[in-house]
PDB file of C-alpha atoms and ligand atoms in Angstrom:
ATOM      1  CA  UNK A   1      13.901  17.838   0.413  1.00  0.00           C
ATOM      2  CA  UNK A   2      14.418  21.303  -0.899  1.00  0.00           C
ATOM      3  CA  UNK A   3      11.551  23.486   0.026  1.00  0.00           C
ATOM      4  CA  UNK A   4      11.405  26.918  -1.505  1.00  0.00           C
ATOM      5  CA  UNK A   5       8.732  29.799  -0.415  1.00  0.00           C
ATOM      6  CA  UNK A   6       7.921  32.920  -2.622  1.00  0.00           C
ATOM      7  CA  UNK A   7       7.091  35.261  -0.511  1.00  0.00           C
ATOM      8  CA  UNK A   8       7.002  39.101   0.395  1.00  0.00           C
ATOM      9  CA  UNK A   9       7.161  38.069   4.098  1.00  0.00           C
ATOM     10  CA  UNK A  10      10.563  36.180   4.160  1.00  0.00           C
ATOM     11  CA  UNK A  11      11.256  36.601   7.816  1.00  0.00           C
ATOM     12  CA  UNK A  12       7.814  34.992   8.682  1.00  0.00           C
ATOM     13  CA  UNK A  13       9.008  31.351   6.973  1.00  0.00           C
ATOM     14  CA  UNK A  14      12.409  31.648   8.855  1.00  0.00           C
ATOM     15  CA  UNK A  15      11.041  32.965  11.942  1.00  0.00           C
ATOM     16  CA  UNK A  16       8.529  30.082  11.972  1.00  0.00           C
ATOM     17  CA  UNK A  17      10.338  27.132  10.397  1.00  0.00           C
ATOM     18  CA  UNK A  18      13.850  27.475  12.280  1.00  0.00           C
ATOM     19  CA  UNK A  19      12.382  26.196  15.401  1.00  0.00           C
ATOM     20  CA  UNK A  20      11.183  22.633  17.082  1.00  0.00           C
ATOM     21  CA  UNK A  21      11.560  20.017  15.272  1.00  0.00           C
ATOM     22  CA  UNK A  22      11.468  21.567  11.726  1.00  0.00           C
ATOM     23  CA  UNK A  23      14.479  23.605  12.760  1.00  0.00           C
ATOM     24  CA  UNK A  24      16.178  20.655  13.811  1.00  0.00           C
ATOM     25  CA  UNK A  25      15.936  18.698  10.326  1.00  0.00           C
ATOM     26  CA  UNK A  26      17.306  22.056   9.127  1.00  0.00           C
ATOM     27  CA  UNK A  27      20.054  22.166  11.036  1.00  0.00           C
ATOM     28  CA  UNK A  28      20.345  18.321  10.362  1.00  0.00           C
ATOM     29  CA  UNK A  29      20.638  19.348   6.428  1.00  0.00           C
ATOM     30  CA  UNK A  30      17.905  16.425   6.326  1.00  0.00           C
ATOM     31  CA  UNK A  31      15.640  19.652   5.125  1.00  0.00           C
ATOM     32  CA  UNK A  32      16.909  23.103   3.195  1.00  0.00           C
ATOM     33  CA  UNK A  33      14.504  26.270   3.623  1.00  0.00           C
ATOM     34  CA  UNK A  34      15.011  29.382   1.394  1.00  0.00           C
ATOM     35  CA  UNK A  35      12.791  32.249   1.663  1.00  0.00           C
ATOM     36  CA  UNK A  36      13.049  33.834  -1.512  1.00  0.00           C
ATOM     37  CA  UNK A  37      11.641  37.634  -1.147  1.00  0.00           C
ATOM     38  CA  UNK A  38       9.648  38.454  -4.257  1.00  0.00           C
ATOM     39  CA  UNK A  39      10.227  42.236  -3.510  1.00  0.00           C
ATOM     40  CA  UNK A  40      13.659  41.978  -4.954  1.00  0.00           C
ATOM     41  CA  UNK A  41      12.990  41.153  -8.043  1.00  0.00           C
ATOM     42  CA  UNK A  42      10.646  44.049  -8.856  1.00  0.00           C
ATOM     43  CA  UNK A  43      11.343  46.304 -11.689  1.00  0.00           C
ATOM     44  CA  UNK A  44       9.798  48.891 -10.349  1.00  0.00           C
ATOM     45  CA  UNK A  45      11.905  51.996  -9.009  1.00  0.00           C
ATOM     46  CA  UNK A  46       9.773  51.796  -5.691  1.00  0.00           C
ATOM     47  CA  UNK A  47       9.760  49.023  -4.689  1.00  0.00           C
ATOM     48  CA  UNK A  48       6.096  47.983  -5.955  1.00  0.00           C
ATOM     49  CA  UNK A  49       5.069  44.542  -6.505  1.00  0.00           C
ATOM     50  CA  UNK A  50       1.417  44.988  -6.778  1.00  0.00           C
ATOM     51  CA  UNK A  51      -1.435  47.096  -8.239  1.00  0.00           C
ATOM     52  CA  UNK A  52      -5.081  47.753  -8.596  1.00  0.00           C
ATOM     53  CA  UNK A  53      -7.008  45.267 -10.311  1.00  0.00           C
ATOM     54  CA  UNK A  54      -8.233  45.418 -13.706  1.00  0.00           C
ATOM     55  CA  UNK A  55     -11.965  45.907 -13.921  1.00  0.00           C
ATOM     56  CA  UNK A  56     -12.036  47.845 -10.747  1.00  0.00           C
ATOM     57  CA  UNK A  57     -12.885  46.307  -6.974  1.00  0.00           C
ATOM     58  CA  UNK A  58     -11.064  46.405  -3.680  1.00  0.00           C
ATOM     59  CA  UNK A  59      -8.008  45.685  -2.931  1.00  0.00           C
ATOM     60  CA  UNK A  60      -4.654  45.089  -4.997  1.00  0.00           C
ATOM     61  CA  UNK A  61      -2.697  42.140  -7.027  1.00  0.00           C
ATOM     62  CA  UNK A  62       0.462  41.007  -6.818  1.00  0.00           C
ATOM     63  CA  UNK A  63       1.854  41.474 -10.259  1.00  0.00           C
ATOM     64  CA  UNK A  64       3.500  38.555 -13.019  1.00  0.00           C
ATOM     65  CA  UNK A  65       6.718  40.064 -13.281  1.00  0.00           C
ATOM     66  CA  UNK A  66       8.057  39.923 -10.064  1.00  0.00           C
ATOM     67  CA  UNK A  67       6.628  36.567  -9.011  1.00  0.00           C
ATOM     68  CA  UNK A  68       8.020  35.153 -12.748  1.00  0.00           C
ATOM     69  CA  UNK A  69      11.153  36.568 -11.981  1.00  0.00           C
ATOM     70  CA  UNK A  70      11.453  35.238  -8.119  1.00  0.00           C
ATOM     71  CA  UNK A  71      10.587  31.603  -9.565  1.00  0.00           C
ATOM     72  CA  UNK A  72      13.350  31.859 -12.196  1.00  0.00           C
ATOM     73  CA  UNK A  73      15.659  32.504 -10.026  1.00  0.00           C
ATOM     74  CA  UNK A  74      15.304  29.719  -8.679  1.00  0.00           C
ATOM     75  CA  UNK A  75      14.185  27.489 -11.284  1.00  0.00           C
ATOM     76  CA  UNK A  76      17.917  28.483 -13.564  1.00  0.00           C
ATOM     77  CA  UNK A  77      19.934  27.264 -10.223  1.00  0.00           C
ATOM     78  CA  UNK A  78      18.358  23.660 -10.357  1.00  0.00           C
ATOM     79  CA  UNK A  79      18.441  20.543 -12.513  1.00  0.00           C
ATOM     80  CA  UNK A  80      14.780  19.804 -12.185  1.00  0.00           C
ATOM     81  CA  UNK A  81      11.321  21.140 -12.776  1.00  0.00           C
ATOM     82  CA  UNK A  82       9.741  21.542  -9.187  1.00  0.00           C
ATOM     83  CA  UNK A  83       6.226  21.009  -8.091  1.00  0.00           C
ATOM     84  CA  UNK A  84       5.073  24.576  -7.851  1.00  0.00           C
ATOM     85  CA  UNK A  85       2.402  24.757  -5.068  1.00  0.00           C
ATOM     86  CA  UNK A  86       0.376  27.844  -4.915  1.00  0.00           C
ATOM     87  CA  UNK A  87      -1.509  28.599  -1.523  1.00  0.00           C
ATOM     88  CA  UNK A  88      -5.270  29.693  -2.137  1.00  0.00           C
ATOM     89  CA  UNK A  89      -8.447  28.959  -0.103  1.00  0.00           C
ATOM     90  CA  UNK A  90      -9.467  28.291  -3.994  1.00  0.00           C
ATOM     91  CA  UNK A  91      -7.369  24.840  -4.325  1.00  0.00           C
ATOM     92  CA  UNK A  92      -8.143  21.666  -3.730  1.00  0.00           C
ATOM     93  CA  UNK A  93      -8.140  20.870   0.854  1.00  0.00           C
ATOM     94  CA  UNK A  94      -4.656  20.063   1.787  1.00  0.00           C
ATOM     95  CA  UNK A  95      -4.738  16.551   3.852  1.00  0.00           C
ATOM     96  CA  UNK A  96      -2.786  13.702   5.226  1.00  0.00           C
ATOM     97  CA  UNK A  97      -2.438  11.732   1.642  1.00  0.00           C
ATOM     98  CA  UNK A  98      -0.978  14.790   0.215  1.00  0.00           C
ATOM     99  CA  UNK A  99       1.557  15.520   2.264  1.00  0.00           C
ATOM    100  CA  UNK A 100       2.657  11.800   2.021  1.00  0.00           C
ATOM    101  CA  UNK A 101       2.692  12.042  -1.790  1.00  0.00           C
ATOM    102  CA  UNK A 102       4.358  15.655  -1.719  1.00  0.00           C
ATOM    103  CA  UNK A 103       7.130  14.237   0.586  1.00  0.00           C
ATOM    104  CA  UNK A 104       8.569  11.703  -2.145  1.00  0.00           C
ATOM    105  CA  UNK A 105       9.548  15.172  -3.957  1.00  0.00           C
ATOM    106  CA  UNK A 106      12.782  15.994  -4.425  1.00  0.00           C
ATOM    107  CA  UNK A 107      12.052  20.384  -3.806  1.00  0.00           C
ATOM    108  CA  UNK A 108       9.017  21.858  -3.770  1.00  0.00           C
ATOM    109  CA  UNK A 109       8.540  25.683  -4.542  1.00  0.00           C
ATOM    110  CA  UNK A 110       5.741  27.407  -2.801  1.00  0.00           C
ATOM    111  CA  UNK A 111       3.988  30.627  -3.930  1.00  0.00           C
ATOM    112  CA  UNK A 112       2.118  33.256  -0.947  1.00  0.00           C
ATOM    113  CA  UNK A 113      -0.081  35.157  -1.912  1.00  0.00           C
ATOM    114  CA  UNK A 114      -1.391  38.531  -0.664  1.00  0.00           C
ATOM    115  CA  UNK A 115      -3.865  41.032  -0.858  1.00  0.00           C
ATOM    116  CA  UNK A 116      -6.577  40.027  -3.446  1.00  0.00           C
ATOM    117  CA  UNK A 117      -4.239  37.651  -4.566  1.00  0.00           C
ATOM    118  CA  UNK A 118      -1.405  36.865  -7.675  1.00  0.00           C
ATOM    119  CA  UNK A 119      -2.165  37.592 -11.283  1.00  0.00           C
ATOM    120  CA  UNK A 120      -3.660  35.135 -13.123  1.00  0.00           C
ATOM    121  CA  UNK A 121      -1.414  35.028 -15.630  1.00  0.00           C
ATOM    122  CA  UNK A 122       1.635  33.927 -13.696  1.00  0.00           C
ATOM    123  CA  UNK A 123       0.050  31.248 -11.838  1.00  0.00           C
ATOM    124  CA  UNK A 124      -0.897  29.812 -15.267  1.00  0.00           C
ATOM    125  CA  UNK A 125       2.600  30.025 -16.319  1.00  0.00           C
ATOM    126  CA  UNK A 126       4.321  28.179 -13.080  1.00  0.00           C
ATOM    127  CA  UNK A 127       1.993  26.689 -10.845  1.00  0.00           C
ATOM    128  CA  UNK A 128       1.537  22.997 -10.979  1.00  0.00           C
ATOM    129  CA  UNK A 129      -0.732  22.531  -7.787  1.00  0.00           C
ATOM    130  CA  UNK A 130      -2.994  25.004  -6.205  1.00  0.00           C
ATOM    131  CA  UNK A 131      -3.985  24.440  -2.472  1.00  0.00           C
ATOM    132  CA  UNK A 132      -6.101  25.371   0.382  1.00  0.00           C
ATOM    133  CA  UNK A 133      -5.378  24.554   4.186  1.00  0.00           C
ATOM    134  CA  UNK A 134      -9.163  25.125   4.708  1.00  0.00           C
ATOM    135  CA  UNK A 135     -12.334  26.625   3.788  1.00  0.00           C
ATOM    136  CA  UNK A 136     -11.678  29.875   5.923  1.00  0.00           C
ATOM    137  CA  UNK A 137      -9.557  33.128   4.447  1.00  0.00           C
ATOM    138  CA  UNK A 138      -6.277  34.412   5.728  1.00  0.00           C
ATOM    139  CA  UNK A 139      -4.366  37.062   4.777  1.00  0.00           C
ATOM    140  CA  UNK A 140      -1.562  35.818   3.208  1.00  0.00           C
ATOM    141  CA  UNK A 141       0.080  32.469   2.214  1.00  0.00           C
ATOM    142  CA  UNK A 142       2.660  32.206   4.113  1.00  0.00           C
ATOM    143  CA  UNK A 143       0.894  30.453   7.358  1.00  0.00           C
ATOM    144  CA  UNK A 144      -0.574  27.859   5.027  1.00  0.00           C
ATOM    145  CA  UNK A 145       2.840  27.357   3.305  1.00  0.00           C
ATOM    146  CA  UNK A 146       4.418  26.852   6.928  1.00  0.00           C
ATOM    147  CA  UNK A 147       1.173  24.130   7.559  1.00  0.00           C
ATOM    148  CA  UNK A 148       1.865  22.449   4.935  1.00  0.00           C
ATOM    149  CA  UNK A 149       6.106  22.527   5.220  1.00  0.00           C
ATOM    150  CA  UNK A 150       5.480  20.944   8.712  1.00  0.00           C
ATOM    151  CA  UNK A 151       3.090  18.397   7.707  1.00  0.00           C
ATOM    152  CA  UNK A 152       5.596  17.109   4.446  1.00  0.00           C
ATOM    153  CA  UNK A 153       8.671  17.643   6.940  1.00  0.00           C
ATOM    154  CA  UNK A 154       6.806  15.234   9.300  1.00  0.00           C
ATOM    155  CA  UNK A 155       6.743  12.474   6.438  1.00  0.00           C
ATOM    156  CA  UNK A 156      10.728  12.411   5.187  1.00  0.00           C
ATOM    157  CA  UNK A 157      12.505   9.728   6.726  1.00  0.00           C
ATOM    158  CA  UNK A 158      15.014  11.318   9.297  1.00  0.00           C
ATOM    159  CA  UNK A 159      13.242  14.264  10.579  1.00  0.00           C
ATOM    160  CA  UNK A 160      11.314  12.657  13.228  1.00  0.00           C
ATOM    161  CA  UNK A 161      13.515  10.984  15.827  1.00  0.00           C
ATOM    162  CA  UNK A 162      11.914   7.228  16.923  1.00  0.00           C
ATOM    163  CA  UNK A 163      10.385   8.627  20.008  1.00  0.00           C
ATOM    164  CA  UNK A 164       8.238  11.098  17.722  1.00  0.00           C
ATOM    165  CA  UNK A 165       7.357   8.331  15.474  1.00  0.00           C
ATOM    166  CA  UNK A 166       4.225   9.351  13.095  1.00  0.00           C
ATOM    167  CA  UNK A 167       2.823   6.056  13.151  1.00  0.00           C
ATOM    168  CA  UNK A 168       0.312   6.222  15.335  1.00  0.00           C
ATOM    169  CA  UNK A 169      -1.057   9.621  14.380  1.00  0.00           C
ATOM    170  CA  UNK A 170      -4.461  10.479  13.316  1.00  0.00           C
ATOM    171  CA  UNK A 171      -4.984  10.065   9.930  1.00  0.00           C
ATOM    172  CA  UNK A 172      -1.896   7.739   9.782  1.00  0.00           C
ATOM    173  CA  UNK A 173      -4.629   4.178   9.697  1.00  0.00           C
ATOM    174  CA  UNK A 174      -7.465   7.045   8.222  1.00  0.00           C
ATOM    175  CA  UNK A 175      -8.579   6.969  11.856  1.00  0.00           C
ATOM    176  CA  UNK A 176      -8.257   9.535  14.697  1.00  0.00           C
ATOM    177  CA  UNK A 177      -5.388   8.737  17.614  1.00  0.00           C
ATOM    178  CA  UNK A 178      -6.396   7.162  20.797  1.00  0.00           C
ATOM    179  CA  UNK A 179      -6.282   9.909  23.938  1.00  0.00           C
ATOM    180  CA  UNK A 180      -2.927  10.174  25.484  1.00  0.00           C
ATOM    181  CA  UNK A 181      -2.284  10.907  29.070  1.00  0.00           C
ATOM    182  CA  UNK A 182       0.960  11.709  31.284  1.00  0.00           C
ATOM    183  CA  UNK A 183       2.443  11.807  34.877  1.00  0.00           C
ATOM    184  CA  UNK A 184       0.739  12.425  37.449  1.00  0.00           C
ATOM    185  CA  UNK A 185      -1.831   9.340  37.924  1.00  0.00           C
ATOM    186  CA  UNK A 186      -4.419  11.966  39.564  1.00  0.00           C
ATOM    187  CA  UNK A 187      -4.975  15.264  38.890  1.00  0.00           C
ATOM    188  CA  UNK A 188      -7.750  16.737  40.053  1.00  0.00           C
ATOM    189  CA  UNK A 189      -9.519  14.296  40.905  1.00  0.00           C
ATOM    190  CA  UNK A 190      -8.945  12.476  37.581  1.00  0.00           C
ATOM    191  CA  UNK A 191      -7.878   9.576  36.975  1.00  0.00           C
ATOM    192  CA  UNK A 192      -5.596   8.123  34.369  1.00  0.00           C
ATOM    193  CA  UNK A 193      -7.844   5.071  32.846  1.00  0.00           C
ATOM    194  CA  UNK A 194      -6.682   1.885  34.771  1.00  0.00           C
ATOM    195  CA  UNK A 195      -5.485  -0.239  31.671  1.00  0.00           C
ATOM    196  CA  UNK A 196      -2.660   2.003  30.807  1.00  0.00           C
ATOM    197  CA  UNK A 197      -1.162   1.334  34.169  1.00  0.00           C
ATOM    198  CA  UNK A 198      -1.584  -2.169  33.611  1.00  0.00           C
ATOM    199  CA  UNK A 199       1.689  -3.347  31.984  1.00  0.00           C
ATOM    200  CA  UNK A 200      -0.111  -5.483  29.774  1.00  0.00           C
ATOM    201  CA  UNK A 201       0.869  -4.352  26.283  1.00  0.00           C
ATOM    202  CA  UNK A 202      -1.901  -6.520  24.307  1.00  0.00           C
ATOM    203  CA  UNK A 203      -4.720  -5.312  26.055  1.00  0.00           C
ATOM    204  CA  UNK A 204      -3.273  -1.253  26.005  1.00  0.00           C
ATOM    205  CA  UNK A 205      -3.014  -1.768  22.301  1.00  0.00           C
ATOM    206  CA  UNK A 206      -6.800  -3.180  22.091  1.00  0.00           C
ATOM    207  CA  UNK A 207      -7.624  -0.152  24.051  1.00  0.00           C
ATOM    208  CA  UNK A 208      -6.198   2.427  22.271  1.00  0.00           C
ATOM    209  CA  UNK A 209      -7.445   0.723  19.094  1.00  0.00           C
ATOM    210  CA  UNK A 210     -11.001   0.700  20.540  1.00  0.00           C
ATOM    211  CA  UNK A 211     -10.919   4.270  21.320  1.00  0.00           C
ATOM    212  CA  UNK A 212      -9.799   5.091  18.180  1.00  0.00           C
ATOM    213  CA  UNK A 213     -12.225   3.508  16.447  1.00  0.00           C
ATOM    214  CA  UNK A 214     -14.827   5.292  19.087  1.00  0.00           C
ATOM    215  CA  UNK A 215     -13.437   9.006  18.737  1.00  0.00           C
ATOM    216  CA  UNK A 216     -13.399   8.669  14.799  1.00  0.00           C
ATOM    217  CA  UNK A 217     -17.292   7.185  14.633  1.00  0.00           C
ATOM    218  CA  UNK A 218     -18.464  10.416  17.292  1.00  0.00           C
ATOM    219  CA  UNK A 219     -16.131  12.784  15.595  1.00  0.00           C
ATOM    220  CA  UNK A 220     -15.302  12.131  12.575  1.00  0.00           C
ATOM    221  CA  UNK A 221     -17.730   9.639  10.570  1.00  0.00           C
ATOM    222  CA  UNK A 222     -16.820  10.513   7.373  1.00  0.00           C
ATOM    223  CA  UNK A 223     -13.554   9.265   7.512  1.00  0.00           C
ATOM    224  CA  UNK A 224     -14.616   5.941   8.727  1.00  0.00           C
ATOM    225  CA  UNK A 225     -15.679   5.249   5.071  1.00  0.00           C
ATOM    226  CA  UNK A 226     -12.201   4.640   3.787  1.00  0.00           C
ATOM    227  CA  UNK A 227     -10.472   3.454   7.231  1.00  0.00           C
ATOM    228  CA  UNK A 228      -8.892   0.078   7.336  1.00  0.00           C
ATOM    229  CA  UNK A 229     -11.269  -1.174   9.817  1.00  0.00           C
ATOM    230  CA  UNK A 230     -11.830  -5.245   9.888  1.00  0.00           C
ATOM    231  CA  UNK A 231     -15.870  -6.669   9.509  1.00  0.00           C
ATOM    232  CA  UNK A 232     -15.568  -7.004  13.725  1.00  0.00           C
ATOM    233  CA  UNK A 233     -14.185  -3.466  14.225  1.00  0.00           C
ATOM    234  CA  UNK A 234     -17.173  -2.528  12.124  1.00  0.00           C
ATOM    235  CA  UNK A 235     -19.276  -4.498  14.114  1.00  0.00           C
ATOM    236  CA  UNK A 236     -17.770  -2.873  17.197  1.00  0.00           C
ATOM    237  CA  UNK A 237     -18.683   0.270  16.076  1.00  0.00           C
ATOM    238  CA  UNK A 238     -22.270  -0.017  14.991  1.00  0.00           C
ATOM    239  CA  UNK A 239     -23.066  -2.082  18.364  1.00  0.00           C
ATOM    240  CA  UNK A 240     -21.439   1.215  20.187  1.00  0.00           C
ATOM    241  CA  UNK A 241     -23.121   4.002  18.754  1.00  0.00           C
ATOM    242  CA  UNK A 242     -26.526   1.703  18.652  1.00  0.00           C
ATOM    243  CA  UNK A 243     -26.334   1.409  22.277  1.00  0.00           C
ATOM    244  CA  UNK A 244     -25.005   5.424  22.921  1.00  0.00           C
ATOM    245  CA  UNK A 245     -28.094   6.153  20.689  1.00  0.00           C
ATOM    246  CA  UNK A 246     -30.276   4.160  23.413  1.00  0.00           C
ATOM    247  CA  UNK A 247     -28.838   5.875  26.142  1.00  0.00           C
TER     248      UNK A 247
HETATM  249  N1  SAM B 301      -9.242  37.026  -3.063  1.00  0.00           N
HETATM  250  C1  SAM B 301      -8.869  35.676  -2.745  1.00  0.00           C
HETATM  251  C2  SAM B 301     -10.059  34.748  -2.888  1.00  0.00           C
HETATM  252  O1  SAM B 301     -11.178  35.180  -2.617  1.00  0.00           O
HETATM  253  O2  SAM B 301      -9.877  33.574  -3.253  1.00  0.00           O
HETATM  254  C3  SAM B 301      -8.343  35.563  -1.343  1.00  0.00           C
HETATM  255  C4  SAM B 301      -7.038  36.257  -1.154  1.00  0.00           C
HETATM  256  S1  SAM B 301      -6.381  36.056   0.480  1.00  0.00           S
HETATM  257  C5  SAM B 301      -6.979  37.492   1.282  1.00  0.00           C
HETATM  258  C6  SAM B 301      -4.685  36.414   0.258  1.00  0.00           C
HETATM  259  C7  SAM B 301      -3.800  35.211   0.089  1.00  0.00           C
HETATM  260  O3  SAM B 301      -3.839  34.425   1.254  1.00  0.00           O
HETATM  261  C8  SAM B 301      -4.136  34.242  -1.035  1.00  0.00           C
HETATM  262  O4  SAM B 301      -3.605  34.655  -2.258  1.00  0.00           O
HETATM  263  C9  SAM B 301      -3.509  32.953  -0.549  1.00  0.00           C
HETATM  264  O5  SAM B 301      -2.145  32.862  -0.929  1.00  0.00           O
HETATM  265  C10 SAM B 301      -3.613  33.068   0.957  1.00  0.00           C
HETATM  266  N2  SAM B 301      -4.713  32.295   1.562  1.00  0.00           N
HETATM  267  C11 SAM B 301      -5.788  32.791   2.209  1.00  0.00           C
HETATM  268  N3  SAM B 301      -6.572  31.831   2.678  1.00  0.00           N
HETATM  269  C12 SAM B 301      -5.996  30.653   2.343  1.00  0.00           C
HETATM  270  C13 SAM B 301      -6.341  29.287   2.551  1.00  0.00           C
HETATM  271  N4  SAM B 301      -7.458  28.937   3.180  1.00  0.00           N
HETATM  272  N5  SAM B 301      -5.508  28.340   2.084  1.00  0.00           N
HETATM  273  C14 SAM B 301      -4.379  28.692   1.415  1.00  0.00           C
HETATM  274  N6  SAM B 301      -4.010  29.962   1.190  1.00  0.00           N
HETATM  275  C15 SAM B 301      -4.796  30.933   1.636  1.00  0.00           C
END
């Protein structure tokens, strides 16, 4: 995967992508990163890459030219026409699916905004997908281009080593993971539940899948919907929260 980030903030993708895992895959060459920096391909004597907008308001846009000019040097150096993601709390809610289905990509090119945002105009011209980490407003594109790099990153075979497998993850069965506890047995005054110090892998896995299926109906019923959950499981869960209800 080739991942590409437009961005007037280059040293915030490296800074935050070099590290952990991420920075690992890097290193691997199972991942490339390039920050390009719009900035240098301004036109303008000063350095400028944005300006008021037209029709008056607060706050600036970042101009066509340099943005245009930032994609196409990228876009001349490969053989392919990239998914161009742009990052606005306007596009559709980044989630789990997506980053699945953006990880079969060959490069993706990601565009930051800033300030008011990008001009119009430009986004028409390159951007295939426009999308939001969240309803909430930041104040640039680059954390939500990291969010999503991690997320995708997490998908491509190779980056994850087997004892960080993704498998069980929330979201990975459309449900939320079971709760996960470590050494020591007690701490203070709490204990780890008994069954996971059983040795008995069966009933660990019922468990877990048990308490999945309870911490997705209390906090997350509206995923529930399109879970694979089986006609008992189902059962199991309307019998739980009946009998929480009664409580
Ligand atoms: N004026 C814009 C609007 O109301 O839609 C918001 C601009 S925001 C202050 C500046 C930049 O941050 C955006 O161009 C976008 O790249 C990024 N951004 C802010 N919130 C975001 C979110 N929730 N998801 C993705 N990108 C976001």
């Amino acid at each position: 995967m080739e991942y590409y980030v437009l961005t007037l903030f280059p040293d915030m993708i490296t800074d935050g992508l070099h590290t952990s895992i991420i920075g690992r895959a890097i290193e691997d060459g199972v991942l490339s990163l390039e920050a390009v920096n719009i900035r240098d391909y301004t036109l303008s004597k000063h350095g400028k890459t944005d300006d008021y907008p037209y029709g008056g308001g607060a706050g600036m846009v970042m101009q066509a030219q340099p943005v245009y000019d930032a994609f196409m040097s990228i876009r001349n150096r490969i053989d392919y026409n990239p998914r161009v993601v742009y990052l606005t709390p306007q596009g559709k809610v980044f989630h789990q699916d997506m980053a699945k289905e953006l990880a079969l990509e060959k490069g993706i090119v990601f565009l930051c905004g800033h300030y008011e945002g990008v001009d119009e105009r430009v986004l028409d011209e390159i951007v295939t997908d426009e999308v939001s980490i969240g309803d909430y407003v930041l104040t640039g594109g680059e954390l939500p281009a990291m969010c999503m790099i991690d997320a995708i990153s997490r998908m491509i075979p190779g980056v994850l080593h087997n004892n960080e497998s993704a498998e069980d993850d929330s979201f990975g069965d459309g449900l939320l993971e079971f709760p996960q506890y470590s050494r020591p047995e007690i701490w203070r005054d709490r204990k780890v539940p008994a069954i996971l110090l059983s040795g008995d892998h069966a009933k660990v896995d019922a468990w877990r899948r048990e308490q999945s299926l309870i911490r997705t109906a209390e906090r997350r019923p509206d995923l529930l919907e399109n879970a694979v959950i089986s006609p008992k499981e189902r059962d199991f869960i309307r019998k739980y929260l009946a009998n929480k209800n009664e409580l």
